[in-house]
Coordinates of C-alpha atoms in Angstrom, one line a residue:
Chain A
M1 CA -209.0 75.9 -134.0
C2 CA -205.8 77.3 -135.6
L3 CA -203.7 75.1 -133.4
Y4 CA -205.9 72.3 -134.2
R5 CA -205.2 72.9 -137.7
L6 CA -201.3 73.2 -137.2
K7 CA -201.3 69.6 -135.8
H8 CA -203.0 68.6 -139.2
K9 CA -200.7 69.0 -142.0
W10 CA -200.7 72.3 -142.0
R11 CA -199.0 74.2 -145.2
P12 CA -198.3 77.8 -145.5
P13 CA -200.5 79.9 -148.3
W14 CA -197.6 80.4 -150.5
L15 CA -199.3 82.3 -153.2
L16 CA -200.8 84.5 -150.4
I17 CA -197.4 85.0 -149.1
L18 CA -195.9 85.7 -152.3
A19 CA -198.3 88.3 -153.0
L20 CA -197.9 90.2 -149.2
L21 CA -194.3 90.1 -149.8
V22 CA -194.6 91.4 -153.6
N23 CA -197.0 93.9 -153.0
F24 CA -195.8 97.4 -153.2
F25 CA -197.7 99.5 -150.3
P26 CA -197.3 103.1 -151.4
Q27 CA -194.6 105.2 -148.9
A28 CA -195.7 108.3 -147.8
I29 CA -193.2 110.3 -148.9
A30 CA -192.8 114.0 -147.3
Q31 CA -192.9 116.2 -150.4
D32 CA -191.2 119.4 -148.7
D33 CA -188.4 120.7 -151.0
V34 CA -184.7 119.6 -150.2
N35 CA -184.0 123.3 -150.3
N36 CA -185.6 124.0 -147.3
I37 CA -183.3 122.1 -144.7
A38 CA -180.2 123.8 -143.3
V39 CA -177.7 121.7 -141.8
I40 CA -176.4 123.6 -138.7
A41 CA -173.6 123.5 -136.0
N42 CA -172.8 125.4 -133.2
L43 CA -170.8 128.6 -133.9
G44 CA -167.7 127.3 -132.1
A45 CA -167.4 123.9 -134.1
D46 CA -164.7 123.5 -136.7
T47 CA -166.6 122.5 -139.3
S48 CA -163.7 122.7 -141.9
D49 CA -163.6 120.2 -144.6
L50 CA -167.1 119.0 -144.5
N51 CA -168.7 117.3 -147.7
V52 CA -171.7 114.8 -148.1
S53 CA -170.1 111.8 -147.5
R54 CA -168.3 113.1 -144.3
L55 CA -171.9 114.1 -143.1
K56 CA -172.9 110.7 -143.5
S57 CA -170.2 109.6 -141.7
I58 CA -170.8 112.0 -138.9
F59 CA -174.6 111.1 -138.8
G60 CA -173.6 107.2 -138.8
M61 CA -171.8 107.8 -135.7
R62 CA -168.2 106.7 -137.3
T63 CA -166.6 110.0 -137.7
R64 CA -166.3 111.1 -134.1
S65 CA -164.6 114.4 -134.0
W66 CA -164.2 117.4 -136.0
R67 CA -160.7 118.5 -137.6
N68 CA -159.3 120.2 -134.7
G69 CA -159.8 117.1 -132.7
N70 CA -163.1 118.0 -130.6
Q71 CA -165.8 115.5 -130.2
I72 CA -168.8 116.2 -132.5
Q73 CA -172.4 115.9 -130.6
V74 CA -174.8 114.7 -132.6
F75 CA -178.3 115.8 -132.3
V76 CA -181.5 114.7 -134.5
L77 CA -185.3 114.4 -134.5
K78 CA -187.2 111.3 -133.9
D79 CA -187.1 108.8 -136.5
N80 CA -191.0 109.2 -137.7
N81 CA -190.4 113.4 -137.9
P82 CA -191.2 114.7 -141.2
L83 CA -188.1 116.6 -141.2
H84 CA -185.6 113.7 -140.0
I85 CA -187.5 111.6 -142.9
L86 CA -186.4 114.4 -145.5
F87 CA -182.9 114.9 -144.1
T88 CA -182.0 111.2 -143.9
K89 CA -183.5 110.8 -147.6
K90 CA -182.4 113.8 -149.6
V91 CA -179.4 115.1 -147.2
L92 CA -177.9 111.7 -146.4
R93 CA -179.3 109.6 -148.8
T94 CA -180.5 107.0 -147.0
Y95 CA -183.4 106.0 -144.9
P96 CA -184.4 106.3 -141.2
Y97 CA -184.5 102.8 -140.3
N98 CA -181.1 102.2 -141.7
L99 CA -180.0 105.0 -139.6
R100 CA -181.7 103.2 -136.5
R101 CA -180.2 100.2 -137.4
I102 CA -176.8 101.5 -137.5
W103 CA -177.3 103.5 -134.1
D104 CA -178.8 100.5 -132.2
R105 CA -175.8 98.0 -133.2
R106 CA -173.4 100.6 -131.7
V107 CA -175.5 101.1 -128.6
Y108 CA -176.5 97.7 -127.5
S109 CA -173.0 96.0 -128.6
G110 CA -171.4 99.1 -126.0
T111 CA -169.2 100.1 -128.9
G112 CA -170.4 103.9 -128.9
L113 CA -172.9 106.2 -128.1
A114 CA -176.2 107.1 -130.1
P115 CA -177.1 110.6 -131.1
T116 CA -179.3 112.9 -129.0
V117 CA -182.9 113.1 -129.8
V118 CA -184.7 116.1 -129.5
N119 CA -188.4 116.8 -129.7
S120 CA -188.6 119.5 -131.8
E121 CA -186.8 122.1 -133.9
Q122 CA -187.2 124.7 -131.4
E123 CA -185.3 122.4 -129.0
M124 CA -183.0 121.5 -131.6
L125 CA -181.9 125.3 -132.7
K126 CA -181.6 125.7 -128.6
L127 CA -179.5 122.9 -128.0
I128 CA -176.8 123.4 -131.0
S129 CA -176.6 126.9 -129.9
E130 CA -175.7 126.3 -126.4
T131 CA -173.7 122.8 -126.8
D132 CA -170.0 122.8 -128.1
N133 CA -169.2 120.8 -131.0
A134 CA -172.9 120.3 -131.7
I135 CA -174.3 119.8 -135.2
G136 CA -177.9 119.2 -136.2
Y137 CA -180.6 120.2 -138.8
I138 CA -183.4 122.4 -139.2
S139 CA -186.1 123.9 -141.4
K140 CA -184.6 127.2 -143.3
R141 CA -187.4 128.9 -142.0
N142 CA -186.5 128.1 -138.2
I143 CA -183.2 129.1 -138.4
G144 CA -181.7 131.3 -135.7
Q145 CA -179.2 133.9 -134.9
N146 CA -176.9 131.5 -132.6
V147 CA -176.0 128.6 -135.1
K148 CA -173.9 128.2 -138.5
V149 CA -175.6 127.3 -141.4
L150 CA -173.3 125.0 -143.0
E151 CA -172.8 124.5 -146.8
I152 CA -172.5 121.1 -147.8
R153 CA -170.7 120.2 -151.0
Chain B
M1 CA -195.2 82.4 -107.8
K2 CA -192.2 81.9 -110.2
T3 CA -193.9 84.4 -112.5
A4 CA -194.3 87.1 -109.9
I5 CA -190.5 87.0 -109.1
K6 CA -189.8 87.6 -112.6
S7 CA -192.1 90.6 -112.9
I8 CA -190.8 92.0 -109.7
V9 CA -187.2 91.6 -110.8
S10 CA -188.1 93.1 -114.3
A11 CA -189.6 95.9 -112.9
A12 CA -186.6 96.5 -110.6
V13 CA -184.5 96.5 -113.4
L14 CA -186.6 98.9 -115.7
G15 CA -187.0 101.0 -112.3
I16 CA -183.4 101.5 -112.1
A17 CA -183.1 101.6 -115.9
S18 CA -185.4 104.5 -116.4
L19 CA -183.8 106.5 -112.9
S20 CA -180.2 105.8 -114.8
S21 CA -181.8 107.0 -118.1
A22 CA -182.6 110.1 -116.1
L23 CA -179.0 110.9 -114.6
A24 CA -178.1 110.3 -117.8
D25 CA -179.0 113.9 -119.2
D26 CA -177.2 115.3 -116.6
F27 CA -173.9 114.0 -116.6
G28 CA -173.8 114.0 -120.6
K29 CA -171.4 111.2 -120.9
L30 CA -173.3 108.3 -119.6
Q31 CA -175.6 106.5 -121.7
V32 CA -177.8 103.6 -120.4
H33 CA -180.4 101.4 -122.6
G34 CA -182.7 98.6 -121.8
F35 CA -184.8 95.6 -123.4
A36 CA -187.3 93.5 -122.3
T37 CA -188.9 90.8 -124.5
Q38 CA -191.1 87.8 -123.4
N39 CA -191.9 85.4 -126.3
F40 CA -194.5 82.7 -126.8
L41 CA -193.8 79.4 -128.6
Y42 CA -195.8 76.7 -129.9
S43 CA -195.0 73.6 -132.1
D44 CA -196.8 70.8 -133.4
H45 CA -194.1 68.2 -132.6
N46 CA -190.5 68.8 -130.8
N47 CA -189.7 71.1 -128.1
F48 CA -188.0 74.5 -128.6
F49 CA -187.2 76.6 -126.0
G50 CA -189.5 75.0 -123.0
D51 CA -191.9 72.6 -123.9
S52 CA -193.4 74.2 -127.1
E53 CA -195.7 71.3 -127.8
D54 CA -198.2 72.7 -125.2
G55 CA -197.5 76.2 -126.0
S56 CA -194.2 77.9 -123.8
F57 CA -193.8 81.1 -122.6
E58 CA -190.3 80.0 -121.3
F59 CA -188.3 82.4 -123.6
Y60 CA -187.6 85.9 -122.2
E61 CA -184.7 88.3 -122.3
I62 CA -184.5 91.3 -120.1
G63 CA -181.3 93.3 -120.4
L64 CA -179.8 96.4 -119.2
N65 CA -176.4 98.2 -121.0
G66 CA -174.5 101.3 -120.1
L67 CA -171.5 103.3 -121.6
W68 CA -169.6 105.6 -119.5
Q69 CA -167.4 107.6 -122.4
A70 CA -165.1 109.0 -120.0
T71 CA -163.0 110.9 -121.8
P72 CA -162.8 110.9 -125.9
R73 CA -160.5 108.2 -125.7
F74 CA -161.7 106.4 -122.7
K75 CA -164.7 104.5 -122.3
V76 CA -166.4 101.4 -120.3
A77 CA -169.6 99.5 -121.6
G78 CA -171.3 96.7 -119.9
Q79 CA -174.4 94.8 -120.0
I80 CA -176.5 92.6 -117.7
L81 CA -179.0 89.9 -119.1
L82 CA -181.8 88.0 -117.5
R83 CA -182.9 85.3 -119.9
D84 CA -184.4 82.1 -120.1
A85 CA -184.8 79.6 -123.2
G86 CA -186.5 76.4 -122.0
A87 CA -183.7 74.1 -120.5
T88 CA -180.9 75.6 -122.9
D89 CA -180.9 78.5 -120.5
D90 CA -181.5 79.0 -116.6
G91 CA -183.1 82.8 -116.4
K92 CA -180.3 83.8 -114.3
L93 CA -178.5 87.0 -114.0
R94 CA -175.3 87.5 -115.6
A95 CA -172.7 89.9 -117.3
D96 CA -173.1 89.5 -121.5
Y97 CA -170.2 92.2 -121.8
L98 CA -167.9 94.3 -119.8
F99 CA -164.9 96.0 -121.4
A100 CA -162.7 98.6 -121.0
D101 CA -162.0 100.5 -124.6
Y102 CA -159.1 102.4 -125.0
A103 CA -158.5 104.5 -128.3
F104 CA -154.8 104.6 -128.5
W105 CA -154.9 106.0 -132.0
Q106 CA -157.3 108.5 -133.5
G107 CA -156.8 109.9 -136.7
D108 CA -158.6 111.9 -138.9
D109 CA -160.6 109.4 -140.7
S110 CA -159.5 106.3 -138.5
T111 CA -159.3 104.9 -135.0
A112 CA -157.6 102.1 -133.5
G113 CA -158.2 100.8 -129.9
L114 CA -157.7 97.8 -127.2
R115 CA -160.5 96.7 -125.3
L116 CA -159.9 94.1 -122.4
G117 CA -162.6 92.3 -120.4
R118 CA -165.4 90.4 -121.5
I119 CA -166.1 91.0 -125.0
L120 CA -168.6 90.2 -127.7
N121 CA -167.4 87.8 -130.0
P122 CA -166.7 89.2 -133.6
F123 CA -168.8 86.3 -134.8
G124 CA -171.2 87.1 -137.9
M125 CA -173.8 89.6 -138.7
Y126 CA -175.9 89.7 -135.7
N127 CA -174.2 88.0 -132.7
D128 CA -173.1 91.9 -131.0
T129 CA -177.0 92.3 -130.4
R130 CA -178.4 88.6 -130.8
D131 CA -180.6 89.3 -127.4
V132 CA -182.0 92.7 -128.6
A133 CA -185.4 92.1 -130.2
H134 CA -185.3 95.2 -132.1
T135 CA -182.0 94.9 -133.7
R136 CA -182.7 90.8 -134.5
P137 CA -184.0 89.9 -138.3
S138 CA -186.6 87.8 -136.8
I139 CA -188.0 86.4 -133.4
L140 CA -185.5 83.7 -133.6
L141 CA -182.0 84.0 -135.1
P142 CA -181.5 82.0 -138.2
Q143 CA -180.3 78.6 -136.1
S144 CA -178.1 77.0 -138.4
I145 CA -175.2 79.9 -137.7
Y146 CA -176.9 81.7 -134.4
F147 CA -177.2 78.4 -132.7
D148 CA -179.2 79.3 -129.5
V149 CA -178.4 76.0 -127.5
N150 CA -174.9 77.3 -126.9
R151 CA -175.8 81.0 -126.6
N152 CA -173.5 82.3 -124.0
L153 CA -170.3 80.4 -125.8
A154 CA -171.0 82.2 -128.7
L155 CA -172.2 85.4 -127.4
S156 CA -169.0 86.8 -125.6
A157 CA -165.7 85.8 -124.3
D158 CA -163.0 87.0 -122.1
G159 CA -159.9 88.3 -123.6
G160 CA -158.6 91.2 -125.0
M161 CA -159.2 92.5 -128.6
L162 CA -157.7 94.9 -131.1
Y163 CA -159.8 96.9 -133.4
L164 CA -159.4 99.0 -136.5
Q165 CA -162.2 101.5 -137.8
K166 CA -161.1 103.6 -141.0
E167 CA -163.0 105.7 -143.3
F168 CA -162.9 106.2 -146.9
A169 CA -164.7 108.8 -149.2
N170 CA -168.1 106.9 -149.0
S171 CA -167.2 103.7 -147.4
G172 CA -165.4 102.1 -144.3
I173 CA -164.0 99.2 -142.8
D174 CA -164.2 97.6 -139.6
L175 CA -161.4 95.3 -138.1
Q176 CA -161.4 93.3 -134.8
L177 CA -158.8 90.7 -133.7
F178 CA -159.7 88.9 -130.7
K179 CA -157.7 86.6 -128.8
L180 CA -160.2 84.9 -125.7
K181 CA -161.0 82.4 -123.7
P182 CA -164.7 80.7 -124.4
R183 CA -167.3 80.9 -121.8
T184 CA -168.9 77.1 -121.2
R185 CA -171.6 77.9 -119.0
D186 CA -174.5 76.4 -121.1
P187 CA -176.6 73.9 -119.7
D188 CA -176.7 72.3 -122.7
L189 CA -173.1 72.6 -124.2
E190 CA -172.2 69.1 -122.7
P191 CA -175.0 67.2 -124.1
A192 CA -174.9 68.9 -127.6
L193 CA -171.3 67.5 -127.6
F194 CA -171.1 64.6 -126.3
F195 CA -174.4 63.6 -126.6
A196 CA -174.6 62.9 -122.8
D197 CA -174.4 65.1 -119.7
L198 CA -171.3 64.1 -117.8
A199 CA -169.5 64.5 -114.6
G200 CA -166.5 66.8 -115.3
R201 CA -166.6 70.4 -117.3
L202 CA -165.8 71.9 -120.2
E203 CA -163.3 74.5 -120.0
G204 CA -162.4 77.5 -122.7
D205 CA -158.8 77.4 -124.2
R206 CA -156.9 80.8 -124.0
D207 CA -155.4 79.8 -127.1
S208 CA -158.4 80.7 -128.8
W209 CA -159.2 83.5 -131.2
L210 CA -161.9 85.4 -133.4
A211 CA -161.1 87.8 -136.4
R212 CA -163.7 89.6 -138.4
L213 CA -163.2 92.1 -141.2
I214 CA -166.6 94.3 -142.1
Y215 CA -166.9 96.5 -144.9
N216 CA -169.7 99.0 -145.5
Y217 CA -170.4 101.4 -148.4
D218 CA -172.6 104.2 -148.8
L219 CA -173.6 104.3 -144.9
D220 CA -174.3 100.3 -145.1
R221 CA -176.4 100.5 -148.5
I222 CA -174.0 97.1 -148.8
R223 CA -172.4 95.9 -145.6
M224 CA -170.4 92.6 -146.2
G225 CA -167.7 90.8 -143.8
L226 CA -165.6 87.6 -143.1
V227 CA -165.0 86.0 -140.0
S228 CA -162.3 83.4 -139.3
G229 CA -161.0 81.8 -136.0
S230 CA -160.5 79.1 -134.0
I231 CA -162.1 77.9 -130.5
K232 CA -160.9 75.6 -128.5
L233 CA -162.6 73.6 -125.3
D234 CA -161.2 71.0 -122.8
Y235 CA -162.8 68.7 -121.0
K236 CA -161.5 68.6 -117.1
P237 CA -162.7 65.4 -115.7
A238 CA -164.4 64.8 -112.1
A239 CA -163.1 62.0 -109.7
M240 CA -164.3 59.0 -111.0
D241 CA -165.4 60.1 -114.2
I242 CA -166.3 57.5 -117.1
M243 CA -164.6 60.3 -119.5
L244 CA -161.2 60.3 -118.8
G245 CA -160.3 63.1 -121.1
A246 CA -161.7 65.2 -124.2
G247 CA -161.4 68.0 -126.1
L248 CA -162.9 69.9 -129.1
T249 CA -161.7 72.5 -131.8
F250 CA -164.1 74.7 -133.5
K251 CA -163.0 76.7 -136.7
P252 CA -165.4 78.9 -138.2
T253 CA -164.9 80.5 -141.3
I254 CA -168.5 82.7 -142.1
A255 CA -169.2 85.1 -145.1
F256 CA -172.0 87.6 -145.0
A257 CA -173.6 90.4 -146.9
E258 CA -176.8 92.5 -146.8
Y259 CA -178.2 95.5 -149.0
N260 CA -180.5 97.7 -148.1
A261 CA -182.9 99.6 -150.1
E262 CA -185.9 101.7 -149.2
N263 CA -188.2 99.4 -149.1
W264 CA -186.3 96.1 -148.8
T265 CA -183.2 94.4 -147.6
L266 CA -181.8 91.5 -148.8
S267 CA -179.4 89.5 -146.6
G268 CA -177.3 86.2 -146.0
E269 CA -174.9 84.4 -144.6
F270 CA -172.2 81.4 -145.2
A271 CA -170.6 79.4 -142.7
R272 CA -168.3 76.4 -142.9
R273 CA -167.7 75.1 -139.7
R274 CA -164.8 72.7 -138.7
V275 CA -164.8 70.5 -135.7
S276 CA -162.3 68.2 -134.6
Q277 CA -163.0 66.4 -131.3
F278 CA -161.2 63.3 -129.2
A279 CA -162.4 61.6 -126.2
A280 CA -160.9 59.0 -124.2
L281 CA -163.5 56.9 -122.1
A282 CA -161.9 54.6 -119.6
G283 CA -161.3 51.5 -120.5
A284 CA -161.8 52.3 -124.2
P285 CA -159.3 53.5 -126.9
E286 CA -159.3 57.2 -127.6
V287 CA -161.9 58.2 -130.2
Q288 CA -160.9 61.2 -132.6
G289 CA -163.1 62.6 -135.3
K290 CA -162.9 65.5 -137.5
A291 CA -165.9 66.8 -139.5
T292 CA -166.7 70.1 -141.5
G293 CA -170.5 71.3 -141.7
S294 CA -172.1 74.1 -143.7
S295 CA -174.6 76.8 -142.6
Y296 CA -176.4 79.1 -144.5
F297 CA -179.4 81.6 -144.7
V298 CA -181.1 83.8 -147.4
Q299 CA -183.4 86.6 -146.0
Y300 CA -185.7 89.0 -148.0
T301 CA -186.9 91.6 -146.0
R302 CA -190.0 93.9 -147.3
R303 CA -190.6 97.1 -145.2
L304 CA -194.6 97.4 -146.0
N305 CA -194.5 100.8 -144.5
S306 CA -192.8 102.6 -141.9
D307 CA -194.2 100.2 -139.0
W308 CA -194.9 97.1 -140.4
E309 CA -192.1 94.4 -142.1
A310 CA -192.6 91.3 -143.6
Y311 CA -189.7 88.5 -144.0
L312 CA -189.1 85.1 -145.8
R313 CA -186.1 83.2 -145.1
Y314 CA -184.5 80.1 -145.8
D315 CA -182.0 78.8 -143.6
N316 CA -180.2 75.4 -144.1
L317 CA -177.8 73.6 -141.4
V318 CA -175.7 70.2 -142.4
W319 CA -173.8 68.8 -139.4
N320 CA -171.3 66.8 -141.7
D321 CA -171.1 67.7 -145.4
K322 CA -169.9 64.5 -146.1
D323 CA -173.0 62.9 -144.3
E324 CA -175.7 65.7 -145.4
D325 CA -178.8 63.0 -145.0
G326 CA -177.0 62.0 -141.9
K327 CA -177.7 58.3 -142.9
Q328 CA -173.9 57.1 -142.0
F329 CA -174.3 58.8 -138.4
A330 CA -177.9 57.0 -138.2
A331 CA -176.0 53.5 -138.8
Q332 CA -173.3 54.4 -136.3
T333 CA -174.9 55.5 -133.3
G334 CA -178.8 54.3 -134.0
L335 CA -179.8 58.1 -133.5
P336 CA -181.8 59.7 -136.2
D337 CA -180.4 60.9 -139.3
H338 CA -182.6 64.0 -139.5
S339 CA -180.5 65.1 -136.4
R340 CA -178.1 65.8 -138.5
Y341 CA -179.5 68.4 -140.6
A342 CA -182.3 71.2 -140.6
K343 CA -184.1 73.2 -143.3
D344 CA -186.1 76.1 -142.0
W345 CA -188.6 78.3 -144.2
T346 CA -189.8 81.1 -142.0
L347 CA -192.1 83.8 -142.7
G348 CA -192.6 86.4 -140.5
L349 CA -194.5 89.7 -139.8
R350 CA -193.2 92.8 -137.4
W351 CA -195.1 95.8 -136.3
D352 CA -193.3 98.5 -134.5
V353 CA -196.3 99.9 -132.8
S354 CA -194.1 102.7 -131.3
E355 CA -190.7 103.5 -131.0
N356 CA -190.2 101.8 -127.8
L357 CA -192.8 98.7 -128.3
M358 CA -192.5 96.2 -131.0
L359 CA -194.8 92.8 -132.1
G360 CA -193.6 90.3 -134.3
A361 CA -195.3 86.9 -134.9
E362 CA -193.2 84.3 -137.2
L363 CA -193.8 80.5 -138.7
H364 CA -191.3 78.0 -139.3
Q365 CA -191.9 74.9 -141.1
V366 CA -188.8 72.7 -140.9
K367 CA -187.7 69.7 -141.8
G368 CA -184.8 68.2 -139.4
T369 CA -184.4 68.1 -135.9
G370 CA -180.5 69.7 -136.5
W371 CA -181.0 72.3 -134.0
L372 CA -182.8 71.1 -131.4
S373 CA -181.9 70.6 -127.7
R374 CA -181.1 67.3 -126.5
L375 CA -182.3 68.6 -123.2
E376 CA -185.6 69.5 -124.5
N377 CA -186.1 66.4 -126.5
P378 CA -184.7 63.5 -124.1
D379 CA -186.1 60.9 -126.4
P380 CA -184.4 60.8 -129.9
S381 CA -186.9 58.6 -131.2
R382 CA -189.7 60.6 -130.2
D383 CA -188.4 63.4 -132.4
R384 CA -190.3 63.9 -135.8
E385 CA -188.3 65.3 -139.1
D386 CA -191.0 67.3 -140.1
W387 CA -192.8 70.0 -137.9
H388 CA -193.6 73.7 -137.3
L389 CA -192.9 76.4 -134.9
F390 CA -194.9 79.4 -134.0
A391 CA -193.4 82.5 -132.6
F392 CA -195.0 85.5 -130.8
S393 CA -192.8 88.2 -129.4
A394 CA -193.1 91.2 -127.8
S395 CA -190.7 93.4 -127.3
L396 CA -189.5 96.8 -125.3
R397 CA -186.9 98.8 -125.3
F398 CA -185.5 102.2 -124.4

């Protein structure tokens, strides 16, 4: 039926399309307080000189080493994890889809690695404490003893 | 039978991939990723990627890539790909890229290095990952710039590349300078250039280069770039060839930009293509030709929610700016005027079902046949100027 119509002077329904494109589907935005997010690093990581733009560059996988030259190990939660969404929007001031595009471009062009994705905050905490030069983020209520909490200016 | 072989091969590729991916965790410095896309195309007139007038499944891409970070300064990266695209590709396995990368200078906020091997061409906004459906802005890339008929030539080349990456306060630049020898093993390359399939073969000339500068602001909120280069191809005649010699120089200049907001992206690219060609047929004086053509597209992408995306694009191709409507060409060659341009309105929808699975559908309303393959449309008088193309795509990646 549809194919038949294609053969005979099919015209896209431009008005409907326009309505669809302009229509704002409400976005589900996590309402947690940004103050509940902690950026954490391995105790041995040289996290000197860290500000928001450097943090952006680190999570964008463009800045690859700490000031002492050691290679940074980046850990993130899954793209649809509410804490990841919050961290991306409130701390990095970008969007999960955009980070994913940046990482995909690196990975599929063979120019760099993507961050390691972890499944839970518990796993994040464990890996950050055990991995040299690691950085990640976590809810403040889940902070443990064996990582350092970074002050981002 | 062919389908059975295909599924066995893809199962094997994916099997190896998941195994390697499991190993990656142990070694830490090896990352392996892969993707597989199957598309369906249907057109009311004209064929694109198979007999799309009857519905074509002859467009698929299965790829596997790996990156081995041996030391912080040295890495090796490669990708193998199985790809079919109607008559314009052969479904065979090939190495898309395989290069060694040495970062000879690593400063606080900058890196400079050298790549050697088969390297992705720094050509436009999307070329680097053009076969990975998840990274494309649509099922078919805008054909005016990412002309799929000579995809291997456009994708990558053998040579050496110098690169520089520098970070500023809230922005960064990437510069790539690539000296290369073009790849010329696309089935439809010669027909597209000479309007005939000849006995000899085209070879890439080592005297070719490409350069690209990309500027990004605020983690890609704004991303823009410039490309310039010169790609040379030489025709090597066969014994008893009617074509005694021929060559082509392609000098592209491309500018592109995109703006990424939370719920929408606006992107566009403009290319000016300067082509000079000569051909010497047996018993005829040498013919020389020069033409400048233009391409551009503008795309608006709207994220409806975290899983759904809709997009609208206008893509315009003109083979010769001095003969935009193709009338002169038609008068000289007897071939259709509409084969010299294409104006393509595309409307599409993308659904990211899960992290790994993506489905897409798009509709093209096209005026002109400028980016059709002659191999798939052998009789020019049958081509229709006004036509529609529907594409459906299912893609997996890890």
